Amino acid sequence: MTTTYKPIDRTYFNHLKALADSRAGVRLQYYTDIREFITQFVTLKGLATKGEEEYLLLASGEEVRLDRIVRVDDKPAPGYDEDYFQCDIGPRA
């Protein structure tokens, strides 16, 4: 996975900020730095910036880089439309 941070869409950033400000409990899907796909039920704590990178802070103490988030609850992150979540079963006869 690329290590260069790609800033996320500001509309999605504002959505994450509103959830974090309310300390929401959400289903979070994201990729780790070694490309593991993780799904967790988490409580959001806030947002943080380190250098040029932005992170979602979890109540557990974990930090998830914003450009690695795939979906929060039922809202896909930019770049992950509903087709991303479909199973490819191939052509039908």
PDB file of N, CA and C in Angstrom:
ATOM      1  N   MET A   1       0.854  -1.183   0.000  1.00  0.00           N
ATOM      2  CA  MET A   1       0.000   0.000   0.000  1.00  0.00           C
ATOM      3  C   MET A   1       0.890   1.233   0.000  1.00  0.00           C
ATOM      4  N   THR A   2       0.461   2.214  -0.745  1.00  0.00           N
ATOM      5  CA  THR A   2       1.236   3.443  -0.815  1.00  0.00           C
ATOM      6  C   THR A   2       1.291   4.125   0.552  1.00  0.00           C
ATOM      7  N   THR A   3       2.437   4.686   0.857  1.00  0.00           N
ATOM      8  CA  THR A   3       2.575   5.367   2.139  1.00  0.00           C
ATOM      9  C   THR A   3       2.353   6.861   2.013  1.00  0.00           C
ATOM     10  N   THR A   4       2.243   7.369   0.780  1.00  0.00           N
ATOM     11  CA  THR A   4       2.000   8.790   0.587  1.00  0.00           C
ATOM     12  C   THR A   4       0.544   9.093   0.895  1.00  0.00           C
ATOM     13  N   TYR A   5       0.322  10.044   1.782  1.00  0.00           N
ATOM     14  CA  TYR A   5      -1.043  10.403   2.178  1.00  0.00           C
ATOM     15  C   TYR A   5      -1.752  11.125   1.049  1.00  0.00           C
ATOM     16  N   LYS A   6      -2.997  10.722   0.800  1.00  0.00           N
ATOM     17  CA  LYS A   6      -3.846  11.381  -0.188  1.00  0.00           C
ATOM     18  C   LYS A   6      -4.987  12.049   0.560  1.00  0.00           C
ATOM     19  N   PRO A   7      -5.017  13.380   0.612  1.00  0.00           N
ATOM     20  CA  PRO A   7      -6.091  14.067   1.335  1.00  0.00           C
ATOM     21  C   PRO A   7      -7.467  13.604   0.858  1.00  0.00           C
ATOM     22  N   ILE A   8      -8.399  13.490   1.796  1.00  0.00           N
ATOM     23  CA  ILE A   8      -9.730  13.011   1.449  1.00  0.00           C
ATOM     24  C   ILE A   8     -10.650  14.178   1.107  1.00  0.00           C
ATOM     25  N   ASP A   9     -11.747  13.852   0.470  1.00  0.00           N
ATOM     26  CA  ASP A   9     -12.776  14.823   0.129  1.00  0.00           C
ATOM     27  C   ASP A   9     -13.245  15.556   1.387  1.00  0.00           C
ATOM     28  N   ARG A  10     -13.335  16.872   1.310  1.00  0.00           N
ATOM     29  CA  ARG A  10     -13.703  17.689   2.486  1.00  0.00           C
ATOM     30  C   ARG A  10     -15.122  17.411   2.966  1.00  0.00           C
ATOM     31  N   THR A  11     -16.029  17.053   2.081  1.00  0.00           N
ATOM     32  CA  THR A  11     -17.387  16.715   2.506  1.00  0.00           C
ATOM     33  C   THR A  11     -17.356  15.474   3.388  1.00  0.00           C
ATOM     34  N   TYR A  12     -16.569  14.467   2.976  1.00  0.00           N
ATOM     35  CA  TYR A  12     -16.451  13.239   3.776  1.00  0.00           C
ATOM     36  C   TYR A  12     -15.706  13.533   5.081  1.00  0.00           C
ATOM     37  N   PHE A  13     -14.704  14.392   5.015  1.00  0.00           N
ATOM     38  CA  PHE A  13     -13.985  14.801   6.220  1.00  0.00           C
ATOM     39  C   PHE A  13     -14.963  15.419   7.227  1.00  0.00           C
ATOM     40  N   ASN A  14     -15.825  16.310   6.746  1.00  0.00           N
ATOM     41  CA  ASN A  14     -16.799  16.953   7.635  1.00  0.00           C
ATOM     42  C   ASN A  14     -17.776  15.941   8.226  1.00  0.00           C
ATOM     43  N   HIS A  15     -18.137  14.920   7.440  1.00  0.00           N
ATOM     44  CA  HIS A  15     -18.996  13.840   7.943  1.00  0.00           C
ATOM     45  C   HIS A  15     -18.288  13.104   9.082  1.00  0.00           C
ATOM     46  N   LEU A  16     -17.019  12.757   8.878  1.00  0.00           N
ATOM     47  CA  LEU A  16     -16.256  12.068   9.922  1.00  0.00           C
ATOM     48  C   LEU A  16     -16.094  12.945  11.164  1.00  0.00           C
ATOM     49  N   LYS A  17     -15.868  14.234  10.957  1.00  0.00           N
ATOM     50  CA  LYS A  17     -15.715  15.155  12.078  1.00  0.00           C
ATOM     51  C   LYS A  17     -16.987  15.224  12.911  1.00  0.00           C
ATOM     52  N   ALA A  18     -18.141  15.302  12.247  1.00  0.00           N
ATOM     53  CA  ALA A  18     -19.415  15.348  12.971  1.00  0.00           C
ATOM     54  C   ALA A  18     -19.620  14.072  13.790  1.00  0.00           C
ATOM     55  N   LEU A  19     -19.284  12.922  13.215  1.00  0.00           N
ATOM     56  CA  LEU A  19     -19.406  11.656  13.951  1.00  0.00           C
ATOM     57  C   LEU A  19     -18.444  11.622  15.137  1.00  0.00           C
ATOM     58  N   ALA A  20     -17.220  12.051  14.908  1.00  0.00           N
ATOM     59  CA  ALA A  20     -16.214  12.036  15.971  1.00  0.00           C
ATOM     60  C   ALA A  20     -16.583  13.011  17.082  1.00  0.00           C
ATOM     61  N   ASP A  21     -17.082  14.187  16.711  1.00  0.00           N
ATOM     62  CA  ASP A  21     -17.474  15.180  17.718  1.00  0.00           C
ATOM     63  C   ASP A  21     -18.588  14.672  18.615  1.00  0.00           C
ATOM     64  N   SER A  22     -19.441  13.801  18.066  1.00  0.00           N
ATOM     65  CA  SER A  22     -20.545  13.254  18.864  1.00  0.00           C
ATOM     66  C   SER A  22     -20.171  11.949  19.563  1.00  0.00           C
ATOM     67  N   ARG A  23     -18.897  11.546  19.393  1.00  0.00           N
ATOM     68  CA  ARG A  23     -18.408  10.300  20.009  1.00  0.00           C
ATOM     69  C   ARG A  23     -19.272   9.092  19.597  1.00  0.00           C
ATOM     70  N   ALA A  24     -19.614   9.062  18.319  1.00  0.00           N
ATOM     71  CA  ALA A  24     -20.510   8.035  17.782  1.00  0.00           C
ATOM     72  C   ALA A  24     -19.883   6.648  17.846  1.00  0.00           C
ATOM     73  N   GLY A  25     -20.735   5.671  18.003  1.00  0.00           N
ATOM     74  CA  GLY A  25     -20.360   4.273  17.850  1.00  0.00           C
ATOM     75  C   GLY A  25     -20.709   3.873  16.426  1.00  0.00           C
ATOM     76  N   VAL A  26     -19.744   3.357  15.669  1.00  0.00           N
ATOM     77  CA  VAL A  26     -19.950   3.071  14.245  1.00  0.00           C
ATOM     78  C   VAL A  26     -19.301   1.755  13.852  1.00  0.00           C
ATOM     79  N   ARG A  27     -19.715   1.249  12.701  1.00  0.00           N
ATOM     80  CA  ARG A  27     -19.028   0.125  12.071  1.00  0.00           C
ATOM     81  C   ARG A  27     -18.024   0.739  11.108  1.00  0.00           C
ATOM     82  N   LEU A  28     -16.754   0.489  11.317  1.00  0.00           N
ATOM     83  CA  LEU A  28     -15.668   1.088  10.542  1.00  0.00           C
ATOM     84  C   LEU A  28     -14.975   0.011   9.726  1.00  0.00           C
ATOM     85  N   GLN A  29     -14.792   0.279   8.426  1.00  0.00           N
ATOM     86  CA  GLN A  29     -14.044  -0.620   7.556  1.00  0.00           C
ATOM     87  C   GLN A  29     -12.877   0.168   6.969  1.00  0.00           C
ATOM     88  N   TYR A  30     -11.696  -0.421   7.032  1.00  0.00           N
ATOM     89  CA  TYR A  30     -10.503   0.277   6.559  1.00  0.00           C
ATOM     90  C   TYR A  30      -9.395  -0.716   6.244  1.00  0.00           C
ATOM     91  N   TYR A  31      -8.360  -0.218   5.573  1.00  0.00           N
ATOM     92  CA  TYR A  31      -7.163  -1.002   5.298  1.00  0.00           C
ATOM     93  C   TYR A  31      -6.053  -0.578   6.243  1.00  0.00           C
ATOM     94  N   THR A  32      -5.321  -1.556   6.749  1.00  0.00           N
ATOM     95  CA  THR A  32      -4.147  -1.251   7.560  1.00  0.00           C
ATOM     96  C   THR A  32      -2.981  -0.931   6.632  1.00  0.00           C
ATOM     97  N   ASP A  33      -1.854  -0.567   7.223  1.00  0.00           N
ATOM     98  CA  ASP A  33      -0.679  -0.247   6.412  1.00  0.00           C
ATOM     99  C   ASP A  33      -0.100  -1.468   5.708  1.00  0.00           C
ATOM    100  N   ILE A  34      -0.526  -2.687   6.086  1.00  0.00           N
ATOM    101  CA  ILE A  34      -0.077  -3.898   5.385  1.00  0.00           C
ATOM    102  C   ILE A  34      -1.210  -4.522   4.565  1.00  0.00           C
ATOM    103  N   ARG A  35      -2.210  -3.694   4.216  1.00  0.00           N
ATOM    104  CA  ARG A  35      -3.323  -4.067   3.339  1.00  0.00           C
ATOM    105  C   ARG A  35      -4.291  -5.084   3.931  1.00  0.00           C
ATOM    106  N   GLU A  36      -4.350  -5.207   5.241  1.00  0.00           N
ATOM    107  CA  GLU A  36      -5.390  -6.017   5.866  1.00  0.00           C
ATOM    108  C   GLU A  36      -6.685  -5.220   5.799  1.00  0.00           C
ATOM    109  N   PHE A  37      -7.771  -5.887   5.447  1.00  0.00           N
ATOM    110  CA  PHE A  37      -9.080  -5.239   5.445  1.00  0.00           C
ATOM    111  C   PHE A  37      -9.733  -5.538   6.785  1.00  0.00           C
ATOM    112  N   ILE A  38     -10.010  -4.488   7.540  1.00  0.00           N
ATOM    113  CA  ILE A  38     -10.527  -4.623   8.910  1.00  0.00           C
ATOM    114  C   ILE A  38     -11.949  -4.081   8.977  1.00  0.00           C
ATOM    115  N   THR A  39     -12.813  -4.812   9.668  1.00  0.00           N
ATOM    116  CA  THR A  39     -14.144  -4.327  10.018  1.00  0.00           C
ATOM    117  C   THR A  39     -14.258  -4.395  11.532  1.00  0.00           C
ATOM    118  N   GLN A  40     -14.568  -3.248  12.148  1.00  0.00           N
ATOM    119  CA  GLN A  40     -14.686  -3.178  13.603  1.00  0.00           C
ATOM    120  C   GLN A  40     -15.880  -2.311  13.979  1.00  0.00           C
ATOM    121  N   PHE A  41     -16.457  -2.623  15.109  1.00  0.00           N
ATOM    122  CA  PHE A  41     -17.419  -1.723  15.719  1.00  0.00           C
ATOM    123  C   PHE A  41     -16.626  -0.920  16.738  1.00  0.00           C
ATOM    124  N   VAL A  42     -16.611   0.408  16.562  1.00  0.00           N
ATOM    125  CA  VAL A  42     -15.731   1.270  17.353  1.00  0.00           C
ATOM    126  C   VAL A  42     -16.494   2.487  17.861  1.00  0.00           C
ATOM    127  N   THR A  43     -15.910   3.131  18.855  1.00  0.00           N
ATOM    128  CA  THR A  43     -16.384   4.436  19.306  1.00  0.00           C
ATOM    129  C   THR A  43     -15.357   5.462  18.865  1.00  0.00           C
ATOM    130  N   LEU A  44     -15.840   6.482  18.187  1.00  0.00           N
ATOM    131  CA  LEU A  44     -14.944   7.517  17.682  1.00  0.00           C
ATOM    132  C   LEU A  44     -14.612   8.505  18.786  1.00  0.00           C
ATOM    133  N   LYS A  45     -13.385   9.000  18.739  1.00  0.00           N
ATOM    134  CA  LYS A  45     -12.911   9.920  19.770  1.00  0.00           C
ATOM    135  C   LYS A  45     -12.595  11.304  19.210  1.00  0.00           C
ATOM    136  N   GLY A  46     -12.129  11.377  17.977  1.00  0.00           N
ATOM    137  CA  GLY A  46     -11.770  12.669  17.398  1.00  0.00           C
ATOM    138  C   GLY A  46     -10.978  12.500  16.128  1.00  0.00           C
ATOM    139  N   LEU A  47     -10.444  13.609  15.640  1.00  0.00           N
ATOM    140  CA  LEU A  47      -9.576  13.640  14.471  1.00  0.00           C
ATOM    141  C   LEU A  47      -8.264  14.292  14.865  1.00  0.00           C
ATOM    142  N   ALA A  48      -7.196  13.910  14.196  1.00  0.00           N
ATOM    143  CA  ALA A  48      -5.890  14.503  14.495  1.00  0.00           C
ATOM    144  C   ALA A  48      -5.103  14.642  13.204  1.00  0.00           C
ATOM    145  N   THR A  49      -4.199  15.601  13.192  1.00  0.00           N
ATOM    146  CA  THR A  49      -3.294  15.802  12.073  1.00  0.00           C
ATOM    147  C   THR A  49      -1.870  15.610  12.579  1.00  0.00           C
ATOM    148  N   LYS A  50      -1.105  14.812  11.831  1.00  0.00           N
ATOM    149  CA  LYS A  50       0.310  14.602  12.136  1.00  0.00           C
ATOM    150  C   LYS A  50       1.070  14.899  10.859  1.00  0.00           C
ATOM    151  N   GLY A  51       1.754  16.030  10.849  1.00  0.00           N
ATOM    152  CA  GLY A  51       2.402  16.455   9.616  1.00  0.00           C
ATOM    153  C   GLY A  51       1.321  16.781   8.606  1.00  0.00           C
ATOM    154  N   GLU A  52       1.349  16.103   7.473  1.00  0.00           N
ATOM    155  CA  GLU A  52       0.328  16.304   6.442  1.00  0.00           C
ATOM    156  C   GLU A  52      -0.737  15.219   6.474  1.00  0.00           C
ATOM    157  N   GLU A  53      -0.612  14.248   7.358  1.00  0.00           N
ATOM    158  CA  GLU A  53      -1.557  13.131   7.422  1.00  0.00           C
ATOM    159  C   GLU A  53      -2.643  13.400   8.446  1.00  0.00           C
ATOM    160  N   GLU A  54      -3.868  12.942   8.130  1.00  0.00           N
ATOM    161  CA  GLU A  54      -5.011  13.101   9.024  1.00  0.00           C
ATOM    162  C   GLU A  54      -5.474  11.725   9.492  1.00  0.00           C
ATOM    163  N   TYR A  55      -5.871  11.653  10.761  1.00  0.00           N
ATOM    164  CA  TYR A  55      -6.245  10.386  11.377  1.00  0.00           C
ATOM    165  C   TYR A  55      -7.581  10.480  12.087  1.00  0.00           C
ATOM    166  N   LEU A  56      -8.295   9.354  12.082  1.00  0.00           N
ATOM    167  CA  LEU A  56      -9.479   9.191  12.897  1.00  0.00           C
ATOM    168  C   LEU A  56      -9.029   8.507  14.182  1.00  0.00           C
ATOM    169  N   LEU A  57      -9.334   9.116  15.308  1.00  0.00           N
ATOM    170  CA  LEU A  57      -8.928   8.571  16.601  1.00  0.00           C
ATOM    171  C   LEU A  57     -10.065   7.752  17.178  1.00  0.00           C
ATOM    172  N   LEU A  58      -9.740   6.551  17.643  1.00  0.00           N
ATOM    173  CA  LEU A  58     -10.729   5.658  18.224  1.00  0.00           C
ATOM    174  C   LEU A  58     -10.584   5.642  19.737  1.00  0.00           C
ATOM    175  N   ALA A  59     -11.667   5.376  20.435  1.00  0.00           N
ATOM    176  CA  ALA A  59     -11.646   5.340  21.894  1.00  0.00           C
ATOM    177  C   ALA A  59     -10.688   4.264  22.415  1.00  0.00           C
ATOM    178  N   SER A  60     -10.410   3.255  21.614  1.00  0.00           N
ATOM    179  CA  SER A  60      -9.495   2.178  22.003  1.00  0.00           C
ATOM    180  C   SER A  60      -8.038   2.632  22.007  1.00  0.00           C
ATOM    181  N   GLY A  61      -7.776   3.825  21.448  1.00  0.00           N
ATOM    182  CA  GLY A  61      -6.408   4.317  21.334  1.00  0.00           C
ATOM    183  C   GLY A  61      -5.828   4.122  19.943  1.00  0.00           C
ATOM    184  N   GLU A  62      -6.522   3.382  19.100  1.00  0.00           N
ATOM    185  CA  GLU A  62      -6.055   3.180  17.726  1.00  0.00           C
ATOM    186  C   GLU A  62      -6.250   4.451  16.909  1.00  0.00           C
ATOM    187  N   GLU A  63      -5.468   4.570  15.849  1.00  0.00           N
ATOM    188  CA  GLU A  63      -5.563   5.682  14.914  1.00  0.00           C
ATOM    189  C   GLU A  63      -5.650   5.104  13.512  1.00  0.00           C
ATOM    190  N   VAL A  64      -6.604   5.590  12.729  1.00  0.00           N
ATOM    191  CA  VAL A  64      -6.795   5.110  11.365  1.00  0.00           C
ATOM    192  C   VAL A  64      -6.586   6.289  10.423  1.00  0.00           C
ATOM    193  N   ARG A  65      -5.637   6.136   9.508  1.00  0.00           N
ATOM    194  CA  ARG A  65      -5.378   7.203   8.550  1.00  0.00           C
ATOM    195  C   ARG A  65      -6.611   7.379   7.662  1.00  0.00           C
ATOM    196  N   LEU A  66      -7.033   8.617   7.468  1.00  0.00           N
ATOM    197  CA  LEU A  66      -8.291   8.889   6.780  1.00  0.00           C
ATOM    198  C   LEU A  66      -8.336   8.354   5.358  1.00  0.00           C
ATOM    199  N   ASP A  67      -7.220   8.346   4.654  1.00  0.00           N
ATOM    200  CA  ASP A  67      -7.240   7.867   3.269  1.00  0.00           C
ATOM    201  C   ASP A  67      -7.274   6.346   3.176  1.00  0.00           C
ATOM    202  N   ARG A  68      -7.318   5.661   4.299  1.00  0.00           N
ATOM    203  CA  ARG A  68      -7.424   4.196   4.303  1.00  0.00           C
ATOM    204  C   ARG A  68      -8.822   3.728   4.713  1.00  0.00           C
ATOM    205  N   ILE A  69      -9.699   4.660   5.010  1.00  0.00           N
ATOM    206  CA  ILE A  69     -11.068   4.308   5.390  1.00  0.00           C
ATOM    207  C   ILE A  69     -11.854   3.938   4.133  1.00  0.00           C
ATOM    208  N   VAL A  70     -12.586   2.832   4.216  1.00  0.00           N
ATOM    209  CA  VAL A  70     -13.396   2.345   3.107  1.00  0.00           C
ATOM    210  C   VAL A  70     -14.872   2.701   3.327  1.00  0.00           C
ATOM    211  N   ARG A  71     -15.343   2.519   4.564  1.00  0.00           N
ATOM    212  CA  ARG A  71     -16.746   2.785   4.856  1.00  0.00           C
ATOM    213  C   ARG A  71     -16.924   3.031   6.345  1.00  0.00           C
ATOM    214  N   VAL A  72     -17.822   3.949   6.655  1.00  0.00           N
ATOM    215  CA  VAL A  72     -18.242   4.184   8.034  1.00  0.00           C
ATOM    216  C   VAL A  72     -19.748   3.974   8.052  1.00  0.00           C
ATOM    217  N   ASP A  73     -20.194   2.984   8.839  1.00  0.00           N
ATOM    218  CA  ASP A  73     -21.589   2.546   8.815  1.00  0.00           C
ATOM    219  C   ASP A  73     -21.961   2.251   7.362  1.00  0.00           C
ATOM    220  N   ASP A  74     -22.987   2.874   6.835  1.00  0.00           N
ATOM    221  CA  ASP A  74     -23.415   2.579   5.464  1.00  0.00           C
ATOM    222  C   ASP A  74     -22.931   3.609   4.453  1.00  0.00           C
ATOM    223  N   LYS A  75     -22.008   4.472   4.842  1.00  0.00           N
ATOM    224  CA  LYS A  75     -21.544   5.537   3.945  1.00  0.00           C
ATOM    225  C   LYS A  75     -20.139   5.213   3.432  1.00  0.00           C
ATOM    226  N   PRO A  76     -20.041   4.819   2.148  1.00  0.00           N
ATOM    227  CA  PRO A  76     -18.719   4.534   1.585  1.00  0.00           C
ATOM    228  C   PRO A  76     -17.872   5.802   1.491  1.00  0.00           C
ATOM    229  N   ALA A  77     -16.591   5.646   1.674  1.00  0.00           N
ATOM    230  CA  ALA A  77     -15.661   6.749   1.486  1.00  0.00           C
ATOM    231  C   ALA A  77     -15.528   7.036  -0.003  1.00  0.00           C
ATOM    232  N   PRO A  78     -15.140   8.253  -0.372  1.00  0.00           N
ATOM    233  CA  PRO A  78     -14.931   8.560  -1.792  1.00  0.00           C
ATOM    234  C   PRO A  78     -13.958   7.553  -2.412  1.00  0.00           C
ATOM    235  N   GLY A  79     -14.315   7.072  -3.595  1.00  0.00           N
ATOM    236  CA  GLY A  79     -13.495   6.071  -4.272  1.00  0.00           C
ATOM    237  C   GLY A  79     -13.970   4.649  -4.033  1.00  0.00           C
ATOM    238  N   TYR A  80     -14.910   4.472  -3.128  1.00  0.00           N
ATOM    239  CA  TYR A  80     -15.452   3.147  -2.820  1.00  0.00           C
ATOM    240  C   TYR A  80     -16.966   3.178  -2.997  1.00  0.00           C
ATOM    241  N   ASP A  81     -17.419   3.184  -4.269  1.00  0.00           N
ATOM    242  CA  ASP A  81     -18.852   3.214  -4.506  1.00  0.00           C
ATOM    243  C   ASP A  81     -19.458   1.841  -4.220  1.00  0.00           C
ATOM    244  N   GLU A  82     -20.747   1.729  -4.398  1.00  0.00           N
ATOM    245  CA  GLU A  82     -21.442   0.480  -4.070  1.00  0.00           C
ATOM    246  C   GLU A  82     -20.933  -0.705  -4.894  1.00  0.00           C
ATOM    247  N   ASP A  83     -20.424  -0.465  -6.114  1.00  0.00           N
ATOM    248  CA  ASP A  83     -19.889  -1.558  -6.922  1.00  0.00           C
ATOM    249  C   ASP A  83     -18.684  -2.215  -6.251  1.00  0.00           C
ATOM    250  N   TYR A  84     -17.965  -1.458  -5.432  1.00  0.00           N
ATOM    251  CA  TYR A  84     -16.808  -2.001  -4.726  1.00  0.00           C
ATOM    252  C   TYR A  84     -17.223  -3.127  -3.777  1.00  0.00           C
ATOM    253  N   PHE A  85     -18.459  -3.074  -3.300  1.00  0.00           N
ATOM    254  CA  PHE A  85     -18.923  -4.022  -2.293  1.00  0.00           C
ATOM    255  C   PHE A  85     -19.735  -5.170  -2.874  1.00  0.00           C
ATOM    256  N   GLN A  86     -19.769  -5.306  -4.197  1.00  0.00           N
ATOM    257  CA  GLN A  86     -20.501  -6.375  -4.849  1.00  0.00           C
ATOM    258  C   GLN A  86     -19.587  -7.572  -5.061  1.00  0.00           C
ATOM    259  N   CYS A  87     -20.143  -8.755  -4.948  1.00  0.00           N
ATOM    260  CA  CYS A  87     -19.397  -9.969  -5.268  1.00  0.00           C
ATOM    261  C   CYS A  87     -19.421 -10.177  -6.770  1.00  0.00           C
ATOM    262  N   ASP A  88     -18.299 -10.502  -7.339  1.00  0.00           N
ATOM    263  CA  ASP A  88     -18.211 -10.765  -8.767  1.00  0.00           C
ATOM    264  C   ASP A  88     -18.431 -12.236  -8.980  1.00  0.00           C
ATOM    265  N   ILE A  89     -19.626 -12.584  -9.453  1.00  0.00           N
ATOM    266  CA  ILE A  89     -19.934 -14.004  -9.651  1.00  0.00           C
ATOM    267  C   ILE A  89     -19.734 -14.445 -11.091  1.00  0.00           C
ATOM    268  N   GLY A  90     -19.304 -13.506 -11.935  1.00  0.00           N
ATOM    269  CA  GLY A  90     -19.035 -13.856 -13.324  1.00  0.00           C
ATOM    270  C   GLY A  90     -20.300 -13.905 -14.168  1.00  0.00           C
ATOM    271  N   PRO A  91     -20.142 -14.168 -15.457  1.00  0.00           N
ATOM    272  CA  PRO A  91     -21.300 -14.184 -16.363  1.00  0.00           C
ATOM    273  C   PRO A  91     -22.202 -15.372 -16.086  1.00  0.00           C
ATOM    274  N   ARG A  92     -23.470 -15.159 -16.302  1.00  0.00           N
ATOM    275  CA  ARG A  92     -24.452 -16.240 -16.127  1.00  0.00           C
ATOM    276  C   ARG A  92     -24.872 -16.759 -17.498  1.00  0.00           C
ATOM    277  N   ALA A  93     -25.110 -18.022 -17.547  1.00  0.00           N
ATOM    278  CA  ALA A  93     -25.512 -18.646 -18.828  1.00  0.00           C
ATOM    279  C   ALA A  93     -26.983 -18.502 -19.066  1.00  0.00           C
TER     280      ALA A  93
END
